[in-house]
mmCIF file of C-alpha atoms in Angstrom:
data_model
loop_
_atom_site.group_PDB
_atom_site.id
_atom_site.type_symbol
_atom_site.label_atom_id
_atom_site.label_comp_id
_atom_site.label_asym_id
_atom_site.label_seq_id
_atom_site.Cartn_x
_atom_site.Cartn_y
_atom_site.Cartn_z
ATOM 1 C CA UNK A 1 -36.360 0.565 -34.983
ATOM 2 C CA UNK A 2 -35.822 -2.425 -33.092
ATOM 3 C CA UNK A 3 -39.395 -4.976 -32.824
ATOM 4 C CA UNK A 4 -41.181 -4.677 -29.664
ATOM 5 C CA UNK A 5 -43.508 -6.941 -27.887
ATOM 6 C CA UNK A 6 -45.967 -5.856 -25.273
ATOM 7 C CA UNK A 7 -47.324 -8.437 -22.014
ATOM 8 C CA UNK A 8 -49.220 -8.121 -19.282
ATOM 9 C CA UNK A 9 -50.401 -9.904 -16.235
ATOM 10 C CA UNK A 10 -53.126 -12.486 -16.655
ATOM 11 C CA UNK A 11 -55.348 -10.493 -14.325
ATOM 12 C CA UNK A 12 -56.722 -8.497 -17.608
ATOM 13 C CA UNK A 13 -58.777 -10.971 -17.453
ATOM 14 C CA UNK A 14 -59.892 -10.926 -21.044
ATOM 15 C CA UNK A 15 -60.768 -13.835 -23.012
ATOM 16 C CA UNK A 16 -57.712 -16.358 -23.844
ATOM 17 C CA UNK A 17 -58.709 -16.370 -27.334
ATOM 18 C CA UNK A 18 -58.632 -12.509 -27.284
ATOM 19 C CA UNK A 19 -55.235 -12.167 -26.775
ATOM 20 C CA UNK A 20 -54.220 -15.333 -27.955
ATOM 21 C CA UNK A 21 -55.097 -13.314 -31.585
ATOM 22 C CA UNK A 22 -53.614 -10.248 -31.017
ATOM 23 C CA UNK A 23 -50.412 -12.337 -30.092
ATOM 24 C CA UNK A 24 -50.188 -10.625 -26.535
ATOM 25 C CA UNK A 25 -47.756 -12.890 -23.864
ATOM 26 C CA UNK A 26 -49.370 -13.217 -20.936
ATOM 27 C CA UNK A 27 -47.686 -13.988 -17.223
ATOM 28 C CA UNK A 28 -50.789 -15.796 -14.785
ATOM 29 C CA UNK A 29 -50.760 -15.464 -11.330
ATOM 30 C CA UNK A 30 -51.804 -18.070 -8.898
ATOM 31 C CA UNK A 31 -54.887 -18.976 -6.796
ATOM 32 C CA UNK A 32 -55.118 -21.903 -4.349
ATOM 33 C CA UNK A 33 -58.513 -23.581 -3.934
ATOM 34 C CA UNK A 34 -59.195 -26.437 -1.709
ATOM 35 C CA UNK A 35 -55.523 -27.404 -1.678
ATOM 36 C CA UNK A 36 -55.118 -27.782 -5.072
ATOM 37 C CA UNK A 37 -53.093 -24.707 -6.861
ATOM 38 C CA UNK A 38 -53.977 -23.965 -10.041
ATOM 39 C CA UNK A 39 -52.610 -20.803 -12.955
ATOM 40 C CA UNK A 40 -55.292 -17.741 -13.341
ATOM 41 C CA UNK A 41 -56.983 -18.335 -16.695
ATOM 42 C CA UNK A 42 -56.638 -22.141 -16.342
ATOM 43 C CA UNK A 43 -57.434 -25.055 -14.640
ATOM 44 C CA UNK A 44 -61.419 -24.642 -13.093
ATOM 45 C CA UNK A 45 -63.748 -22.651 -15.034
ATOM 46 C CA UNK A 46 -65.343 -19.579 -13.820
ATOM 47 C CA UNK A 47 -68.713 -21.816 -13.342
ATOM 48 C CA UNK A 48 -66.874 -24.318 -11.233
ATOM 49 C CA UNK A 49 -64.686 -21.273 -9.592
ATOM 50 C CA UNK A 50 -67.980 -19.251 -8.569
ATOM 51 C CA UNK A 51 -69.806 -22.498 -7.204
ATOM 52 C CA UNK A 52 -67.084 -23.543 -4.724
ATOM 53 C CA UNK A 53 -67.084 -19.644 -3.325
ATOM 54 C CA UNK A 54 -70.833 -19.900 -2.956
ATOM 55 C CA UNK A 55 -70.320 -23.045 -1.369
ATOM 56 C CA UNK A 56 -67.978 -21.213 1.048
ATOM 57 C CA UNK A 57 -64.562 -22.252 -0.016
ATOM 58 C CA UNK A 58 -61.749 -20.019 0.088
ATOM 59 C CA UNK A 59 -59.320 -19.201 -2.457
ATOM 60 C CA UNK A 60 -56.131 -18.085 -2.190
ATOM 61 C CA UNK A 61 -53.809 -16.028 -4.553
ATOM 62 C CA UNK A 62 -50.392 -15.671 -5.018
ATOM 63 C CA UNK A 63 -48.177 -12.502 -6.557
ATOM 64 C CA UNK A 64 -45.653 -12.943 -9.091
ATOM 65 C CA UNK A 65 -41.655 -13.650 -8.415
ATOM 66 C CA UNK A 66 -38.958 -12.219 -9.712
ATOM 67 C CA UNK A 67 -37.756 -15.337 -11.352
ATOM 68 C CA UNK A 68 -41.082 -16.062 -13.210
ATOM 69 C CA UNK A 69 -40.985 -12.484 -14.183
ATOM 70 C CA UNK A 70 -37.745 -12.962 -15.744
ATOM 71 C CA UNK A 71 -38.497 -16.388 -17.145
ATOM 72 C CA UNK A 72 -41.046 -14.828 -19.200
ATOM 73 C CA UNK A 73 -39.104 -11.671 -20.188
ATOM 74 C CA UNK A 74 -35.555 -13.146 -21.070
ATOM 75 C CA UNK A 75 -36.963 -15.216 -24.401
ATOM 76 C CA UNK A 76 -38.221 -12.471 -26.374
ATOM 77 C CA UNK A 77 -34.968 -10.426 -25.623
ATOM 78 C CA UNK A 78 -32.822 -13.344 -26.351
ATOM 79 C CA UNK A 79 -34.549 -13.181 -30.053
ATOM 80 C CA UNK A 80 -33.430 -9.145 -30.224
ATOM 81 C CA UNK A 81 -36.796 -7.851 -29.220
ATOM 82 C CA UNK A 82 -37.437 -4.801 -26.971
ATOM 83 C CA UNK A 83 -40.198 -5.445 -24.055
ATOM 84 C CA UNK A 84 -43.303 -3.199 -22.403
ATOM 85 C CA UNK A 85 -45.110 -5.350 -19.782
ATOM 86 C CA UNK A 86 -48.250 -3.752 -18.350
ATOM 87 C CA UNK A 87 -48.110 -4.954 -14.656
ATOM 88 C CA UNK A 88 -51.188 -5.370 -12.138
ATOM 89 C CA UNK A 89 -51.062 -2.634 -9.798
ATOM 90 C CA UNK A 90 -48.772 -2.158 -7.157
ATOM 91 C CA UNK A 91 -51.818 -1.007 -5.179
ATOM 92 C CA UNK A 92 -53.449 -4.645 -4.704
ATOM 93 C CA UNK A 93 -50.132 -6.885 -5.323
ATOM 94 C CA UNK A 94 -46.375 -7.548 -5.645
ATOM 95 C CA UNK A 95 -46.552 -8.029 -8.590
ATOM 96 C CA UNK A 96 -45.326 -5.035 -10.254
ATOM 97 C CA UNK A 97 -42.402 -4.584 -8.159
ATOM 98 C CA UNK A 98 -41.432 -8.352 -8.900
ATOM 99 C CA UNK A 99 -41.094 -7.536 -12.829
ATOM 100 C CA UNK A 100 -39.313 -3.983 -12.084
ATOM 101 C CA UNK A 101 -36.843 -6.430 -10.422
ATOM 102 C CA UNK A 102 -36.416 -8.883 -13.038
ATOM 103 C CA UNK A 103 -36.284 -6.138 -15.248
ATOM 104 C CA UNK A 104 -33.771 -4.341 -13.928
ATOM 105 C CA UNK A 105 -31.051 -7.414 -13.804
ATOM 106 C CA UNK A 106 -32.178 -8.323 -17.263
ATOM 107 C CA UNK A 107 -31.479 -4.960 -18.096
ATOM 108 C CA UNK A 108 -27.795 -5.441 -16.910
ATOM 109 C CA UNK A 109 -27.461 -8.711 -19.142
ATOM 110 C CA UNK A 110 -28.927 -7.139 -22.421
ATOM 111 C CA UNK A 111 -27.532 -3.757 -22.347
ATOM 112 C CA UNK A 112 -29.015 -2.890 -25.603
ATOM 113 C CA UNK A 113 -32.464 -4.060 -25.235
ATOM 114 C CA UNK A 114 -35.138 -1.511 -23.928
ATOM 115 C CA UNK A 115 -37.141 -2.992 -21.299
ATOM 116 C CA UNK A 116 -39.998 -0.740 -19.968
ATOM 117 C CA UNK A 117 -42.114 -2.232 -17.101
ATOM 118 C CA UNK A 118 -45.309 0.131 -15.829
ATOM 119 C CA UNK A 119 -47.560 0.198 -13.213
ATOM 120 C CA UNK A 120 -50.467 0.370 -14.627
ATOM 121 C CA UNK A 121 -52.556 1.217 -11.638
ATOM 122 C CA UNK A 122 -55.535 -0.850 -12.865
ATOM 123 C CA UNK A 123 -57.079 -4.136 -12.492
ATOM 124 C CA UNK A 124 -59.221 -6.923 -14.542
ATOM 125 C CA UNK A 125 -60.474 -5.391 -17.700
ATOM 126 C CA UNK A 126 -59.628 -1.811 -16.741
ATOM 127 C CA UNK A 127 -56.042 -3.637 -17.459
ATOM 128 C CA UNK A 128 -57.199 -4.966 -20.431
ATOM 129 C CA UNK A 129 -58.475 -1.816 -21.376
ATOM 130 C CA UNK A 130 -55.166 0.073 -21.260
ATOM 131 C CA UNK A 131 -53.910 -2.941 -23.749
ATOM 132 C CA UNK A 132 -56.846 -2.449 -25.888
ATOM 133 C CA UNK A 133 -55.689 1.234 -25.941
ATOM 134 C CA UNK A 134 -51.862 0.176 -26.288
ATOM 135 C CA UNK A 135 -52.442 -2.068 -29.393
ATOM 136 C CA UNK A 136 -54.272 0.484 -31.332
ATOM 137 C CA UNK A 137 -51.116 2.849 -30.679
ATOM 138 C CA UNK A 138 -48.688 -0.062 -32.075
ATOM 139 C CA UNK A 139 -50.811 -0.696 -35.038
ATOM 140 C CA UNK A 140 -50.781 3.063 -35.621
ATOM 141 C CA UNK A 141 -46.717 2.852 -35.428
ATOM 142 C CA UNK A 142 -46.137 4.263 -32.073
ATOM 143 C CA UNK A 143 -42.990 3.302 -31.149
ATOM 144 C CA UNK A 144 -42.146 1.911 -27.733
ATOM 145 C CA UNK A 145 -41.403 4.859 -25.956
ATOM 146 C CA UNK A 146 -44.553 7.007 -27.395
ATOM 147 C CA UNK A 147 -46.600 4.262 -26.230
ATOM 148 C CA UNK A 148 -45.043 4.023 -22.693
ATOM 149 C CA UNK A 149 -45.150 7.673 -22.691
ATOM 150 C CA UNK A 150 -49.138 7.850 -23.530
ATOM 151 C CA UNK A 151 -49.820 5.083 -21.053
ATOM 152 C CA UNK A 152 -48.093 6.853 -18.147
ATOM 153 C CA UNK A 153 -50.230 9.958 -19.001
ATOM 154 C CA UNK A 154 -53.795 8.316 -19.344
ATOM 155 C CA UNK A 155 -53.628 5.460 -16.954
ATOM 156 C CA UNK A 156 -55.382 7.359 -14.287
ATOM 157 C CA UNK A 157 -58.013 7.872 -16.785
ATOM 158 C CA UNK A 158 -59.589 4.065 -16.746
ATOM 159 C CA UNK A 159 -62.364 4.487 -15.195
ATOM 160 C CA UNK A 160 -63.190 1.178 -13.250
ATOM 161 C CA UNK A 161 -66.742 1.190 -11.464
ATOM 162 C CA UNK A 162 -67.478 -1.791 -9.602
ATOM 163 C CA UNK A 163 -70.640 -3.153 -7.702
ATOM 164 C CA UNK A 164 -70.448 -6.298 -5.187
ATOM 165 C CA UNK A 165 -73.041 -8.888 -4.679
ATOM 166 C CA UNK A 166 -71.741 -10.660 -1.394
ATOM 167 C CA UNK A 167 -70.221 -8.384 1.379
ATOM 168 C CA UNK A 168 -68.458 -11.135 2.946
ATOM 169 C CA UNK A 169 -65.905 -11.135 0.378
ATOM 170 C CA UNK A 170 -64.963 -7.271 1.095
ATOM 171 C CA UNK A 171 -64.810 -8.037 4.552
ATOM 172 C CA UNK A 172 -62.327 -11.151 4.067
ATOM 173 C CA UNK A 173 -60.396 -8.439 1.854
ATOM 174 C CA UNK A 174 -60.259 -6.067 4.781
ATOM 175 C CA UNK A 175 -62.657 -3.626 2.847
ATOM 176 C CA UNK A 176 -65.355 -3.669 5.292
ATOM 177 C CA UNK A 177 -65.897 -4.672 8.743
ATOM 178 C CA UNK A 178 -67.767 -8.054 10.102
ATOM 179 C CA UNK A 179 -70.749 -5.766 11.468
ATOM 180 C CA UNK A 180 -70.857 -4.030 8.136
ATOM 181 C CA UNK A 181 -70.989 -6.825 6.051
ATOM 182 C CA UNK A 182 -73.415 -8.439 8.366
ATOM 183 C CA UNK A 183 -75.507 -5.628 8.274
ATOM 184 C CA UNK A 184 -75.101 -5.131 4.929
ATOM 185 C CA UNK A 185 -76.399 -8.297 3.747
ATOM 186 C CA UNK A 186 -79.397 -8.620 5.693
ATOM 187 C CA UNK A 187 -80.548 -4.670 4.496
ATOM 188 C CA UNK A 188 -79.322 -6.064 0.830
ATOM 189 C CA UNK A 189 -77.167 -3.064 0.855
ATOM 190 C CA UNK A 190 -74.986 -3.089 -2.204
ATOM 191 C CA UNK A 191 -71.548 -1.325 -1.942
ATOM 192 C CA UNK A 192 -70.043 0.823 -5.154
ATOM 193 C CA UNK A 193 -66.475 0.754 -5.739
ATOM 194 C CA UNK A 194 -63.486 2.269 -7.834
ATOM 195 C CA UNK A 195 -60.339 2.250 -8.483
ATOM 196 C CA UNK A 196 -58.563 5.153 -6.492
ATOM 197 C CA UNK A 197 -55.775 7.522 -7.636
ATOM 198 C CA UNK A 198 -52.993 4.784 -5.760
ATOM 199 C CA UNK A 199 -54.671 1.702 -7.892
ATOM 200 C CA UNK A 200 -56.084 0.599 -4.603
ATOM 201 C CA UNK A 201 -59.972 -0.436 -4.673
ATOM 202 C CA UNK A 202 -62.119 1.825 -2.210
ATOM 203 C CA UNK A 203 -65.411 2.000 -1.358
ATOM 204 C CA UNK A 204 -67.128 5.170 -2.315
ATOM 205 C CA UNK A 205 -70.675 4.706 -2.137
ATOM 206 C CA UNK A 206 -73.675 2.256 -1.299
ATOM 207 C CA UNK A 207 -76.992 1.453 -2.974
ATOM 208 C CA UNK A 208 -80.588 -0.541 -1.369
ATOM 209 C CA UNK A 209 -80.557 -3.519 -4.111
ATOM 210 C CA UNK A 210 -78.879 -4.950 -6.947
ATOM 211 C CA UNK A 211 -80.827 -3.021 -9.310
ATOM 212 C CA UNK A 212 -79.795 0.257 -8.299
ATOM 213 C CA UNK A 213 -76.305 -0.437 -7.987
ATOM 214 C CA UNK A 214 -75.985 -1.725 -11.249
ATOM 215 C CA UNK A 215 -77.838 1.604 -12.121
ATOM 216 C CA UNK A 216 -75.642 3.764 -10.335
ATOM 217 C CA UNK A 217 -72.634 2.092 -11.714
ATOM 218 C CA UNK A 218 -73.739 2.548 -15.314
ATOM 219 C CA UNK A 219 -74.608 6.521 -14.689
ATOM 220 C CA UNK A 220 -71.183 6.645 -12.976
ATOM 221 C CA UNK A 221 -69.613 5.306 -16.368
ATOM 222 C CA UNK A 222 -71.570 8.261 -18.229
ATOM 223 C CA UNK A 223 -70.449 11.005 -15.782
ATOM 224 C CA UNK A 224 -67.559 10.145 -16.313
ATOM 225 C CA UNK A 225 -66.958 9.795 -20.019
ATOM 226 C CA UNK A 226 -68.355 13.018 -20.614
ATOM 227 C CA UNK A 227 -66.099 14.511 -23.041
ATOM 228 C CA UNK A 228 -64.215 11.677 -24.327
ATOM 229 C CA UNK A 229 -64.631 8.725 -27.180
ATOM 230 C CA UNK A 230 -65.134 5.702 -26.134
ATOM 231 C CA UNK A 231 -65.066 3.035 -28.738
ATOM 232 C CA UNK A 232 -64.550 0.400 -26.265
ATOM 233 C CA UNK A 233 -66.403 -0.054 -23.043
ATOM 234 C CA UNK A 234 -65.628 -3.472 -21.156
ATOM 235 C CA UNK A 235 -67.786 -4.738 -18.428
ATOM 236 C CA UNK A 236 -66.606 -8.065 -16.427
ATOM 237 C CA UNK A 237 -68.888 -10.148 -14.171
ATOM 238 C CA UNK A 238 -68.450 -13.131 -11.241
ATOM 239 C CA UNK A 239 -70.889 -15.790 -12.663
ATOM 240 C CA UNK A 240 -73.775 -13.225 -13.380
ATOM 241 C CA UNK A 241 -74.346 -12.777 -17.332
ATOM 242 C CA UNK A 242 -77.881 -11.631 -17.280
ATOM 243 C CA UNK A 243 -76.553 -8.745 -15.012
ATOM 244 C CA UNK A 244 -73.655 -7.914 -17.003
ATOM 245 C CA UNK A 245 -76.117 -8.080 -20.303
ATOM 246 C CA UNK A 246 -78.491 -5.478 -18.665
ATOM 247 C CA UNK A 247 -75.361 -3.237 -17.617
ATOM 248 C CA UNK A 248 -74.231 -3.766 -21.499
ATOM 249 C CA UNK A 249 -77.796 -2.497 -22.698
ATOM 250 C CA UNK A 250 -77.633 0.312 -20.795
ATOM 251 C CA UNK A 251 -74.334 1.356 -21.793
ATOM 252 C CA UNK A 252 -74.803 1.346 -25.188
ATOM 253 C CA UNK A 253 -78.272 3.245 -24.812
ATOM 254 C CA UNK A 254 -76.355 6.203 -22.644
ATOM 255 C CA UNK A 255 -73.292 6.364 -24.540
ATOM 256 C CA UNK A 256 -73.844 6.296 -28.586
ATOM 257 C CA UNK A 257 -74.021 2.290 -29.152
ATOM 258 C CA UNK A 258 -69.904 1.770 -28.426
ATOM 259 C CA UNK A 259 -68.483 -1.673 -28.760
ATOM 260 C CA UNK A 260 -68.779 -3.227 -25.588
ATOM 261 C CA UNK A 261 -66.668 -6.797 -24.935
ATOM 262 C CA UNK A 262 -68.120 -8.725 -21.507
ATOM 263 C CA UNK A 263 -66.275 -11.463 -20.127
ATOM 264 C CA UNK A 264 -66.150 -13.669 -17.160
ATOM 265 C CA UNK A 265 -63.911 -11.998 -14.028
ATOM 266 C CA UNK A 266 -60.675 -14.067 -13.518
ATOM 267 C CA UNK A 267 -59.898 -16.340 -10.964
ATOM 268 C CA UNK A 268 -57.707 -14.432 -8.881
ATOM 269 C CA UNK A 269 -59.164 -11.198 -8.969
ATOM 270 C CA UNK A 270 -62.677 -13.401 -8.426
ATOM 271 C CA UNK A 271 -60.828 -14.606 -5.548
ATOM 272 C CA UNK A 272 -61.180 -11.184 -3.798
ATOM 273 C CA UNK A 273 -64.396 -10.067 -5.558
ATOM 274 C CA UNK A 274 -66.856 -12.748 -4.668
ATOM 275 C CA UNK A 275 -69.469 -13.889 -6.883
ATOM 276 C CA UNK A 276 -71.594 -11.962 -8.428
ATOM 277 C CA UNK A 277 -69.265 -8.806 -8.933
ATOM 278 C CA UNK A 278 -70.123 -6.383 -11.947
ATOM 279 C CA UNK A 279 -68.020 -4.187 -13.112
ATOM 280 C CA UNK A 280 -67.950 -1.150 -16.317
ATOM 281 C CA UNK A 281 -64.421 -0.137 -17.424
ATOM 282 C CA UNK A 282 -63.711 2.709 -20.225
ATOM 283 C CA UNK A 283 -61.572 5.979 -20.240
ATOM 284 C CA UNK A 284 -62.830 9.102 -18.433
ATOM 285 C CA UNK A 285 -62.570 11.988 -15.376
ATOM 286 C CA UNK A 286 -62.820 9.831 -11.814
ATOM 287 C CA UNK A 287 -64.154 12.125 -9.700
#
């Protein structure tokens, strides 16, 4: 059995050093701030990211090409590996289709390599997530095609449930409309969110404060895990630790003490997102 490596889009948004260890290759997108155009991951930390949106700058983010897609690819076949890339879904970016291109003419040029790209139909750590899943198949000795096979199967089954701290972000996003974010923010209504069956984010629900929405995303999360292990559970925030802690607590308190991982959300996805976004990831039913 030929070696296999596995990549993914930077918009996991796990830690560096996370992946880094587990040897994952990752491909960043792009995000433009204040003219300057920096690589997802890099450049300004999430502190100085979050402070310049507060401040009411805008950023802008860019999809993946087909020629960084292949850039990235080619090396590891050139070295007589196969390749499964993870890609950021098709339902909020490019992206995917960019590395089914590359893939597809790289396929032509290394007839004997297996190159499997998949939309994953997740984002941020419901992404990362899916890898989390994916590396404990490898390490068991799935090969390639098992693990392709049990990601196409379970994908649908990360769970992402989101909660939003500044409307105006959705509205820029052409979530909401002007009135409703306006309105919105002055009531300090809080909009819940997930990740719908076309990996497209959709508003499903709304709470009165930021207390009860990061409530309602938690007992979402439980809902929806009801009959399946959950070892992992990640949670991501936009610049608000203390509310991601409190989320964590609750978590492990409603569902048997699980590992849970918290990290920063990335820049491009934070791009979107706003501020003071929390979200709870881990496998389950979506209603």
């Amino acid at each position: 059995m030929r070696e296999f490596v596995i990549t993914v889009n930077s918009t996991v948004d796990l830690p560096k050093e996370w992946l880094k260890e587990r040897n994952v290759p990752v491909l960043p997108l792009n995000y433009t701030i204040d003219g300057q155009t920096y690589q997802d991951m890099e450049g300004l930390s999430a502190k100085e990211f979050f402070q310049k949106l507060r401040e009411g700058h805008m950023s802008v983010t860019s999809q993946i090409n087909p020629e960084e897609a292949r850039e990235m690819m080619e090396p590891f076949l050139k070295e007589g590996k196969d390749l499964l890339h993870l890609a950021f879904s098709s339902g909020l970016s490019g992206t995917y289709n960019s590395m089914r291109i590359a893939a597809e003419e790289l396929a032509e040029d290394y007839p004997d390599a297996k190159i499997i790209v998949i939309d994953t139909l997740c984002a941020c750590m419901g992404e990362g997530l899916l890898l989390y899943k994916v590396l404990q198949l490898k390490d068991q000795g799935k090969t390639l095609e098992e693990i392709a096979e049990w990601v196409e199967a379970n994908k649908l089954h990360i769970c992402h449930n989101v909660t939003v701290d500044d409307l105006n972000h959705l509205h820029r996003g052409g979530r909401i409309s002007k009135t409703a974010a306006v309105f919105g923010t002055l009531v300090q209504v809080k909009p819940i969110i997930h990740m719908d069956e076309n990996g497209k984010l959709q508003v499903i629900g709304k709470e009165r404060g930021r207390k009860r929405s990061l409530n309602k995303i938690v007992d979402m999360a439980v809902e929806q895990s009801e009959g399946w292990e959950n070892d992992m559970v990640m949670i991501t925030h936009g610049d608000c630790i203390e509310d991601a802690e409190y989320v964590a607590e609750r978590v492990k308190e409603k569902l048997g003490n699980p590992e849970v991982l918290i990290n920063n959300i990335g820049t491009v996805i934070g791009s979107h997102t706003g501020p003071g976004v929390v979200a709870v990831f881990l496998m389950g039913n979506k209603r």
